[in-house]
Short mmCIF file of C-alpha atoms and ligand atoms in Angstrom, two decimals:
data_model
loop_
_atom_site.label_atom_id
_atom_site.label_comp_id
_atom_site.label_asym_id
_atom_site.label_seq_id
_atom_site.Cartn_x
_atom_site.Cartn_y
_atom_site.Cartn_z
CA UNK M 1 0.00 0.00 0.00
CA UNK M 2 1.76 3.16 -1.20
CA UNK M 3 -0.31 5.42 0.98
CA UNK M 4 0.74 3.84 4.28
CA UNK M 5 3.56 6.32 4.88
CA UNK M 6 1.25 9.23 4.30
CA UNK M 7 -1.23 7.68 6.79
CA UNK M 8 1.51 7.52 9.41
CA UNK M 9 2.59 11.12 8.73
CA UNK M 10 -1.00 12.35 8.79
CA UNK M 11 -1.74 10.75 12.17
CA UNK M 12 1.50 12.17 13.61
CA UNK M 13 0.49 15.61 12.33
CA UNK M 14 -2.91 15.31 14.01
CA UNK M 15 -1.30 14.56 17.36
CA UNK M 16 1.61 16.96 16.71
CA UNK M 17 4.21 14.45 17.88
CA UNK M 18 6.88 12.10 16.65
CA UNK M 19 6.58 10.02 19.83
CA UNK M 20 4.51 6.86 20.18
CA UNK M 21 0.78 7.53 19.61
CA UNK M 22 -1.53 5.26 21.62
CA UNK M 23 -4.99 4.21 20.51
CA UNK M 24 -6.94 5.97 23.23
CA UNK M 25 -5.71 7.69 26.37
CA UNK M 26 -7.71 9.60 28.98
CA UNK M 27 -7.88 13.38 28.92
CA UNK M 28 -7.94 14.97 32.38
CA UNK M 29 -8.65 18.63 31.73
CA UNK M 30 -11.34 19.53 34.26
CA UNK M 31 -12.13 19.16 37.94
CA UNK M 32 -10.55 15.72 38.37
CA UNK M 33 -7.91 16.70 40.94
CA UNK M 34 -10.28 18.99 42.84
CA UNK M 35 -12.95 16.32 43.22
CA UNK M 36 -10.41 13.65 44.17
CA UNK M 37 -8.97 15.88 46.90
CA UNK M 38 -12.52 16.66 48.09
CA UNK M 39 -13.13 12.94 48.39
CA UNK M 40 -9.97 12.30 50.35
CA UNK M 41 -10.68 15.26 52.65
CA UNK M 42 -14.19 13.92 53.27
CA UNK M 43 -12.78 10.45 54.13
CA UNK M 44 -15.62 8.97 52.06
CA UNK M 45 -13.30 7.20 49.63
CA UNK M 46 -15.13 3.90 49.56
CA UNK M 47 -18.50 2.50 48.58
CA UNK M 48 -20.82 5.35 49.55
CA UNK M 49 -20.49 9.08 49.11
CA UNK M 50 -21.82 12.21 47.51
CA UNK M 51 -20.03 11.66 44.20
CA UNK M 52 -21.66 8.25 43.75
CA UNK M 53 -25.07 9.91 44.08
CA UNK M 54 -24.03 12.78 41.82
CA UNK M 55 -22.67 10.38 39.20
CA UNK M 56 -26.00 8.52 39.10
CA UNK M 57 -27.92 11.77 38.59
CA UNK M 58 -25.50 12.90 35.87
CA UNK M 59 -25.92 9.58 34.05
CA UNK M 60 -29.70 9.89 34.26
CA UNK M 61 -29.46 13.39 32.75
CA UNK M 62 -27.05 12.39 29.98
CA UNK M 63 -28.99 9.30 28.92
CA UNK M 64 -32.45 10.74 29.73
CA UNK M 65 -33.31 7.70 31.80
CA UNK M 66 -35.14 7.54 35.10
CA UNK M 67 -32.63 5.51 37.13
CA UNK M 68 -28.89 5.06 36.81
CA UNK M 69 -26.91 2.81 39.13
CA UNK M 70 -23.16 3.22 39.59
CA UNK M 71 -21.27 -0.07 39.57
CA UNK M 72 -17.72 -1.30 39.69
CA UNK M 73 -17.26 -1.90 35.94
CA UNK M 74 -19.12 -2.41 32.68
CA UNK M 75 -18.96 -6.19 32.83
CA UNK M 76 -20.71 -6.19 36.22
CA UNK M 77 -23.29 -3.76 34.81
CA UNK M 78 -24.15 -6.24 32.03
CA UNK M 79 -24.19 -9.21 34.39
CA UNK M 80 -26.58 -7.58 36.84
CA UNK M 81 -28.73 -6.16 34.03
CA UNK M 82 -29.18 -9.69 32.69
CA UNK M 83 -30.29 -10.81 36.13
CA UNK M 84 -32.73 -7.88 36.29
CA UNK M 85 -34.23 -9.09 33.01
CA UNK M 86 -34.77 -12.51 34.55
CA UNK M 87 -31.98 -14.37 32.74
CA UNK M 88 -31.50 -17.61 34.65
CA UNK M 89 -29.10 -20.54 34.61
CA UNK M 90 -29.68 -22.62 31.49
CA UNK M 91 -31.25 -19.76 29.48
CA UNK M 92 -29.93 -18.37 26.23
CA UNK M 93 -29.08 -14.79 25.30
CA UNK M 94 -28.90 -13.59 21.70
CA UNK M 95 -25.85 -11.44 21.06
CA UNK M 96 -23.15 -10.76 18.50
CA UNK M 97 -19.89 -12.67 18.07
CA UNK M 98 -18.16 -9.48 16.94
CA UNK M 99 -17.67 -7.91 20.36
CA UNK M 100 -15.28 -7.57 23.26
CA UNK M 101 -15.18 -10.75 25.35
CA UNK M 102 -16.92 -9.08 28.34
CA UNK M 103 -20.28 -9.20 26.52
CA UNK M 104 -20.18 -12.99 26.27
CA UNK M 105 -18.54 -13.43 29.67
CA UNK M 106 -21.33 -11.51 31.42
CA UNK M 107 -23.84 -13.96 29.93
CA UNK M 108 -21.75 -16.93 31.07
CA UNK M 109 -21.46 -15.47 34.61
CA UNK M 110 -25.24 -15.85 34.80
CA UNK M 111 -24.80 -19.50 33.79
CA UNK M 112 -26.62 -18.70 30.57
CA UNK M 113 -25.37 -19.39 27.04
CA UNK M 114 -24.70 -16.86 24.29
CA UNK M 115 -26.16 -17.51 20.85
CA UNK M 116 -24.35 -15.55 18.17
CA UNK M 117 -26.28 -13.59 15.55
CA UNK M 118 -24.53 -11.86 12.65
CA UNK M 119 -23.87 -8.11 12.56
CA UNK M 120 -24.76 -5.50 9.95
CA UNK M 121 -21.95 -4.31 7.69
CA UNK M 122 -22.83 -0.65 8.18
CA UNK M 123 -23.08 -0.53 12.00
CA UNK M 124 -20.88 -3.55 12.88
CA UNK M 125 -23.52 -4.29 15.55
CA UNK M 126 -26.20 -6.98 15.94
CA UNK M 127 -28.27 -7.18 12.76
CA UNK M 128 -32.05 -6.89 13.01
CA UNK M 129 -32.35 -8.69 9.67
CA UNK M 130 -30.19 -11.62 10.79
CA UNK M 131 -32.10 -11.72 14.08
CA UNK M 132 -35.43 -11.96 12.25
CA UNK M 133 -34.13 -14.79 10.05
CA UNK M 134 -32.80 -16.67 13.09
CA UNK M 135 -36.04 -16.32 15.03
CA UNK M 136 -38.15 -17.38 12.04
CA UNK M 137 -36.16 -20.60 11.95
CA UNK M 138 -35.59 -21.27 15.65
CA UNK M 139 -38.05 -19.14 17.62
CA UNK M 140 -40.92 -20.84 19.43
CA UNK M 141 -43.23 -18.22 20.94
CA UNK M 142 -44.99 -19.40 24.08
CA UNK M 143 -47.14 -17.65 26.69
CA UNK M 144 -44.11 -17.01 28.92
CA UNK M 145 -41.61 -15.95 26.28
CA UNK M 146 -39.52 -17.26 23.42
CA UNK M 147 -37.85 -20.66 23.28
CA UNK M 148 -35.22 -22.04 20.94
CA UNK M 149 -36.68 -24.89 18.86
CA UNK M 150 -33.25 -26.44 18.44
CA UNK M 151 -32.20 -26.54 22.11
CA UNK M 152 -35.52 -26.25 23.92
CA UNK M 153 -33.99 -23.47 26.06
CA UNK M 154 -35.58 -20.15 26.86
CA UNK M 155 -34.20 -17.12 24.98
CA UNK M 156 -34.51 -14.67 27.81
CA UNK M 157 -32.70 -11.59 26.48
CA UNK M 158 -31.15 -9.97 23.44
CA UNK M 159 -27.86 -8.14 23.98
CA UNK M 160 -26.79 -5.92 21.07
CA UNK M 161 -23.52 -3.99 21.34
CA UNK M 162 -22.89 -0.54 19.80
CA UNK M 163 -19.49 -1.30 18.31
CA UNK M 164 -16.94 1.49 18.82
CA UNK M 165 -19.84 3.87 19.50
CA UNK M 166 -21.74 3.28 16.22
CA UNK M 167 -25.38 2.64 17.22
CA UNK M 168 -27.09 -0.51 15.91
CA UNK M 169 -30.41 -0.21 14.04
CA UNK M 170 -32.28 0.04 17.32
CA UNK M 171 -35.86 0.56 16.14
CA UNK M 172 -35.87 -2.47 13.87
CA UNK M 173 -34.15 -4.60 16.48
CA UNK M 174 -36.49 -3.67 19.30
CA UNK M 175 -39.55 -4.23 17.13
CA UNK M 176 -38.44 -7.78 16.37
CA UNK M 177 -37.59 -8.49 20.00
CA UNK M 178 -40.99 -7.12 21.11
CA UNK M 179 -42.74 -9.41 18.63
CA UNK M 180 -40.87 -12.38 20.09
CA UNK M 181 -41.24 -11.27 23.75
CA UNK M 182 -37.47 -10.98 24.18
CA UNK M 183 -36.30 -8.10 26.42
CA UNK M 184 -33.41 -6.01 25.12
CA UNK M 185 -30.32 -5.04 27.09
CA UNK M 186 -28.00 -2.65 25.26
CA UNK M 187 -24.29 -3.15 25.78
CA UNK M 188 -23.53 0.56 25.53
CA UNK M 189 -20.08 0.15 27.12
CA UNK M 190 -18.49 1.88 24.13
CA UNK M 191 -21.22 4.33 23.18
CA UNK M 192 -21.59 6.96 25.89
CA UNK M 193 -22.74 10.10 24.05
CA UNK M 194 -23.87 8.23 20.91
CA UNK M 195 -27.42 8.82 19.72
CA UNK M 196 -30.04 7.06 17.66
CA UNK M 197 -32.72 9.39 16.26
CA UNK M 198 -31.71 12.02 18.82
CA UNK M 199 -31.88 9.76 21.86
CA UNK M 200 -29.04 8.31 23.88
CA UNK M 201 -27.93 4.74 23.28
CA UNK M 202 -28.55 2.65 26.36
CA UNK M 203 -32.01 4.19 26.79
CA UNK M 204 -33.86 2.11 24.16
CA UNK M 205 -33.77 -1.34 25.68
CA UNK M 206 -35.33 -2.28 29.00
CA UNK M 207 -31.84 -1.76 30.44
CA UNK M 208 -28.52 -0.32 29.23
CA UNK M 209 -24.97 -0.88 30.48
CA UNK M 210 -22.02 1.53 30.25
CA UNK M 211 -18.30 1.21 30.98
CA UNK M 212 -15.90 3.83 32.36
CA UNK M 213 -12.77 1.75 31.94
CA UNK M 214 -9.47 3.56 31.33
CA UNK M 215 -9.75 3.31 27.55
CA UNK M 216 -13.31 4.70 27.27
CA UNK M 217 -14.41 8.18 26.16
CA UNK M 218 -15.06 9.05 29.82
CA UNK M 219 -13.07 7.15 32.40
CA UNK M 220 -12.94 6.89 36.16
CA UNK M 221 -10.17 4.31 36.25
CA UNK M 222 -12.71 1.54 36.37
CA UNK M 223 -16.47 1.81 36.63
CA UNK M 224 -19.81 1.06 35.08
CA UNK M 225 -23.43 2.11 35.09
CA UNK M 226 -26.78 0.43 34.63
CA UNK M 227 -29.50 2.71 33.23
CA UNK M 228 -33.23 2.08 32.89
CA UNK M 229 -36.56 3.85 32.62
CA UNK M 230 -38.10 1.25 34.89
CA UNK M 231 -37.56 2.76 38.33
CA UNK M 232 -38.48 -0.45 40.15
CA UNK M 233 -35.93 -2.36 38.11
CA UNK M 234 -33.35 0.37 38.74
CA UNK M 235 -33.90 0.24 42.49
CA UNK M 236 -33.56 -3.53 42.38
CA UNK M 237 -30.27 -3.04 40.50
CA UNK M 238 -29.01 -0.70 43.23
CA UNK M 239 -30.03 -3.17 45.90
CA UNK M 240 -28.45 -6.19 44.19
CA UNK M 241 -25.17 -4.41 43.49
CA UNK M 242 -24.89 -3.21 47.11
CA UNK M 243 -25.03 -6.69 48.69
CA UNK M 244 -28.86 -6.90 48.77
CA UNK M 245 -28.99 -5.25 52.17
CA UNK M 246 -32.32 -4.20 53.59
CA UNK M 247 -31.91 -0.56 54.68
CA UNK M 248 -31.50 -0.37 58.45
CA UNK M 249 -29.50 2.07 60.60
CA UNK M 250 -27.34 -0.64 62.16
CA UNK M 251 -28.53 -4.21 61.47
CA UNK M 252 -27.03 -6.37 58.73
CA UNK M 253 -29.94 -8.05 57.00
CA UNK M 254 -29.51 -9.41 53.49
CA UNK M 255 -32.44 -11.27 51.99
CA UNK M 256 -30.96 -12.29 48.62
CA UNK M 257 -27.57 -13.20 47.25
CA UNK M 258 -26.38 -9.81 46.08
CA UNK M 259 -23.02 -8.56 44.87
CA UNK M 260 -20.43 -6.12 46.10
CA UNK M 261 -20.37 -4.30 42.76
CA UNK M 262 -20.31 -0.79 44.24
CA UNK M 263 -18.39 1.99 42.53
CA UNK M 264 -16.11 3.60 45.14
CA UNK M 265 -16.70 7.30 45.78
CA UNK M 266 -13.09 7.96 44.74
CA UNK M 267 -13.82 6.61 41.27
CA UNK M 268 -17.18 8.38 41.17
CA UNK M 269 -15.41 11.71 41.86
CA UNK M 270 -13.24 11.14 38.80
CA UNK M 271 -16.29 10.08 36.79
CA UNK M 272 -18.21 13.26 37.68
CA UNK M 273 -15.30 15.48 36.63
CA UNK M 274 -15.02 13.53 33.37
CA UNK M 275 -18.75 13.56 32.62
CA UNK M 276 -18.71 17.37 32.93
CA UNK M 277 -16.41 17.35 29.89
CA UNK M 278 -18.32 14.84 27.78
CA UNK M 279 -19.77 17.43 25.37
CA UNK M 280 -16.30 18.85 24.74
CA UNK M 281 -14.83 15.36 24.23
CA UNK M 282 -17.55 14.54 21.72
CA UNK M 283 -16.94 17.75 19.74
CA UNK M 284 -13.20 17.22 19.81
CA UNK M 285 -13.52 13.66 18.52
CA UNK M 286 -15.98 14.65 15.79
CA UNK M 287 -13.43 17.18 14.53
CA UNK M 288 -10.76 14.48 14.35
CA UNK M 289 -13.22 12.14 12.62
CA UNK M 290 -13.88 14.82 9.97
CA UNK M 291 -10.13 15.26 9.38
CA UNK M 292 -9.70 11.51 9.07
CA UNK M 293 -12.71 11.20 6.79
CA UNK M 294 -11.43 13.64 4.19
CA UNK M 295 -7.84 12.41 4.43
CA UNK M 296 -8.72 8.72 4.01
CA UNK M 297 -11.21 9.49 1.21
CA UNK M 298 -8.43 11.12 -0.79
CA UNK M 299 -6.22 8.08 -0.15
CA UNK M 300 -8.80 5.52 -1.23
CA UNK M 301 -9.22 4.02 2.26
CA UNK M 302 -12.66 3.46 3.77
CA UNK M 303 -12.88 5.42 7.05
CA UNK M 304 -15.99 4.26 8.92
CA UNK M 305 -18.54 7.02 9.60
CA UNK M 306 -21.85 7.17 11.44
CA UNK M 307 -24.96 5.82 9.69
CA UNK M 308 -28.06 7.96 8.85
CA UNK M 309 -30.26 8.86 11.84
CA UNK M 310 -27.40 8.28 14.27
CA UNK M 311 -24.70 10.26 15.96
CA UNK M 312 -21.62 8.25 16.86
CA UNK M 313 -19.36 9.22 19.74
CA UNK M 314 -16.37 8.14 17.61
CA UNK M 315 -14.93 6.40 20.64
CA UNK M 316 -12.52 4.24 18.64
CA UNK M 317 -12.26 5.32 15.03
CA UNK M 318 -11.57 2.74 12.39
CA UNK M 319 -10.76 2.04 8.79
CA UNK M 320 -11.85 -0.88 6.64
CA UNK M 321 -9.02 -2.31 4.56
CA UNK M 322 -9.46 -4.19 1.27
CA UNK M 323 -8.61 -7.63 2.63
CA UNK M 324 -6.69 -9.43 5.36
CA UNK M 325 -3.27 -9.04 3.79
CA UNK M 326 -3.79 -5.27 3.37
CA UNK M 327 -4.96 -5.19 6.97
CA UNK M 328 -1.91 -7.05 8.22
CA UNK M 329 0.41 -4.77 6.28
CA UNK M 330 -1.36 -1.71 7.73
CA UNK M 331 -1.09 -3.07 11.27
CA UNK M 332 2.56 -3.97 10.88
CA UNK M 333 3.70 -0.70 9.32
CA UNK M 334 1.80 1.61 11.66
CA UNK M 335 2.80 -0.19 14.86
CA UNK M 336 6.44 -0.38 13.70
CA UNK M 337 6.41 3.37 13.17
CA UNK M 338 5.01 4.32 16.58
CA UNK M 339 1.37 4.68 15.58
CA UNK M 340 -0.71 2.24 17.58
CA UNK M 341 -3.38 0.43 15.59
CA UNK M 342 -5.30 -2.72 16.44
CA UNK M 343 -7.46 -5.24 14.61
CA UNK M 344 -11.08 -5.71 15.64
CA UNK M 345 -11.68 -8.55 18.09
CA UNK M 346 -11.54 -12.22 17.19
CA UNK M 347 -15.08 -13.50 16.88
CA UNK M 348 -16.34 -15.01 20.12
CA UNK M 349 -16.82 -18.51 18.69
CA UNK M 350 -13.10 -18.68 17.93
CA UNK M 351 -12.44 -18.57 21.69
CA UNK M 352 -12.38 -22.01 23.34
CA UNK M 353 -15.09 -21.24 25.90
CA UNK M 354 -17.62 -20.13 23.28
CA UNK M 355 -16.63 -22.44 20.40
CA UNK M 356 -19.68 -24.66 20.79
CA UNK M 357 -22.31 -21.95 21.02
CA UNK M 358 -25.04 -21.90 18.42
CA UNK M 359 -24.53 -19.30 15.69
CA UNK M 360 -25.86 -18.26 12.31
CA UNK M 361 -23.72 -17.88 9.20
CA UNK M 362 -21.70 -14.83 10.40
CA UNK M 363 -20.93 -13.68 6.87
CA UNK M 364 -20.66 -9.99 7.81
CA UNK M 365 -18.85 -10.57 11.10
CA UNK M 366 -16.19 -12.64 9.31
CA UNK M 367 -15.86 -10.02 6.57
CA UNK M 368 -15.30 -7.26 9.15
CA UNK M 369 -13.03 -9.40 11.32
CA UNK M 370 -10.51 -9.53 8.47
CA UNK M 371 -10.66 -5.86 7.55
CA UNK M 372 -11.40 -3.48 10.43
CA UNK M 373 -8.53 -1.70 12.16
CA UNK M 374 -8.76 0.87 14.96
CA UNK M 375 -6.62 3.97 14.65
CA UNK M 376 -5.58 6.55 17.28
CA UNK M 377 -8.70 8.29 18.54
CA UNK M 378 -7.80 10.13 21.75
CA UNK M 379 -9.06 13.61 22.47
CA UNK M 380 -6.36 16.02 21.27
C1 PLP D 1 -18.37 -3.97 24.34
C2 PLP D 1 -17.90 -3.98 25.74
N1 PLP D 1 -18.66 -4.59 26.67
C3 PLP D 1 -18.29 -4.61 27.95
C4 PLP D 1 -17.13 -4.03 28.38
C5 PLP D 1 -16.76 -4.20 29.80
O1 PLP D 1 -16.50 -3.05 30.49
P1 PLP D 1 -15.47 -3.05 31.71
O2 PLP D 1 -14.09 -3.15 31.14
O3 PLP D 1 -15.73 -1.74 32.36
O4 PLP D 1 -15.81 -4.21 32.57
C6 PLP D 1 -16.32 -3.35 27.44
C7 PLP D 1 -15.08 -2.64 27.77
O5 PLP D 1 -14.20 -2.87 28.45
C8 PLP D 1 -16.71 -3.34 26.09
O6 PLP D 1 -15.97 -2.75 25.16
#
């Protein structure tokens, strides 16, 4: 690829450096230090505190949902959200194979099994069309939900993931799931700030899950959030993630097996300071995406952009190369020259623990697996 050197130079120009350029690093440009010192001074550094409450309110405002629950990380958020939807041991959850391993792991933590549905080429997320085809063949609609004709197991949730912040075709997907009585949980770990028809991702399904891991658009070191418009479900989420303790001034009474999935106040302080800057981060990343878009267009490389009716947060930006050998050359040359790039994940059924899970043909997922590469996307 003749243009590879110009790609490397262009990215270095964007970040105005000749040093190593990582894929995505945090940007601490606001009240982070102030809030962290506040927290230390207050001594409330652990699992309760004012910043935890503030973080939950901020997440409700950002996602326009009625209840947000702060948790320890995005994986825990998905796991508990599945439990809130009633996913039980032995059930199945429809999801995509083209995702980060946490999506599938969270299903397995509930002793349920993932079933892999293909993705759309445009969004790289769970395909409503493929879902409809799968359910036509395997769905068995009963009074209490949908069962899989092949396995006899209950399909108790659908878990689409908004890959790199590009929203899936939510309306179509939710319509199909409603018809088949399958509740939707959005894995919005990567899509804080992304919108579908003007509304926040994470707010369309019965529940949404976000991550605030160190590589995300907004980070608090490690953290997650569950969001929902069902206040009862949200309160149950809070209760389950805080050891299922019945409120009492001094007695320890726990009436269910809950989790210690609380986000420490120290992390929540960082999260609040970061969330205050979300709008600026989004604008900054959109500017970079525009620069990339016109540069790659003039170099004949497909830079992935948001689909109609959506606004992507451009968390991790990516290009689609012609084929696997072009991809490998791109990865090798950029990384050798100090520009970090990374292929998209291996499909979940290539991993030993998910190799035997039921799946459809995965034509699009396999196409993208060989071609998509993430490029540096940090806020500049
Ligand atoms: C798609 C997806 N789901 C879930 C997670 C899990 O989030 P966490 O790392 O906060 O547990 C991540 C990110 O790490 C992710 O990218």
